[in-house]
Amino acid sequence: MKTEITAAPIGTGQKGIVKVIVDPKSPKGEFNKAVIVKTSASAEPIMCRSVGIVN
């Protein structure tokens, strides 16, 4: 799994990008990956989950 994020600080009202790439060359079968994003906009971290099957 590879992640890319906006490198510059993100100001109030602005947007950033979190890009997650799951490599389909990984072993065949089910996958369940999570990325946790911490931000000053929320007291709680945000969990982004990717699930799927590699055939």
Coordinates of C-alpha atoms in Angstrom, one line a residue:
M1 CA 0.0 0.0 0.0
K2 CA 1.3 3.4 -0.9
T3 CA 0.0 6.8 0.3
E4 CA 0.4 10.3 -1.1
I5 CA -0.8 13.5 0.7
T6 CA -0.9 17.2 0.0
A7 CA 2.6 18.4 1.1
A8 CA 1.8 22.1 1.9
P9 CA -0.1 23.1 5.0
I10 CA -3.9 23.3 4.3
G11 CA -5.5 26.5 5.6
T12 CA -9.1 26.9 7.0
G13 CA -11.6 26.4 4.2
Q14 CA -9.0 24.9 1.8
K15 CA -8.9 21.3 0.6
G16 CA -6.1 18.7 0.5
I17 CA -5.8 15.3 -1.1
V18 CA -5.1 11.9 0.5
K19 CA -4.4 9.3 -2.2
V20 CA -4.1 5.6 -1.2
I21 CA -2.9 3.0 -3.7
V22 CA -3.3 -0.7 -3.0
D23 CA -1.0 -2.8 -5.1
P24 CA -3.0 -5.6 -6.9
K25 CA 0.3 -7.6 -7.3
S26 CA 0.0 -8.5 -3.6
P27 CA -0.9 -12.1 -2.7
K28 CA -4.2 -13.2 -4.1
G29 CA -7.2 -13.1 -1.8
E30 CA -9.0 -10.6 0.3
F31 CA -7.4 -7.4 1.6
N32 CA -8.5 -5.0 4.3
K33 CA -6.3 -1.9 4.6
A34 CA -6.9 1.2 6.7
V35 CA -5.4 4.7 6.7
I36 CA -5.9 7.1 9.6
V37 CA -6.0 10.8 9.0
K38 CA -5.4 13.2 11.8
T39 CA -6.5 16.8 11.3
S40 CA -7.0 19.9 13.4
A41 CA -10.5 20.2 11.9
S42 CA -11.7 17.2 13.9
A43 CA -10.9 16.1 17.5
E44 CA -11.1 12.4 16.4
P45 CA -8.9 10.9 13.7
I46 CA -10.7 9.8 10.5
M47 CA -10.3 6.2 9.4
C48 CA -10.5 5.4 5.6
R49 CA -10.7 1.7 4.9
S50 CA -10.2 -0.1 1.6
V51 CA -11.5 -3.7 1.2
G52 CA -11.5 -6.0 -1.8
I53 CA -10.4 -9.2 -3.4
V54 CA -7.4 -9.7 -5.6
N55 CA -8.0 -12.5 -8.1

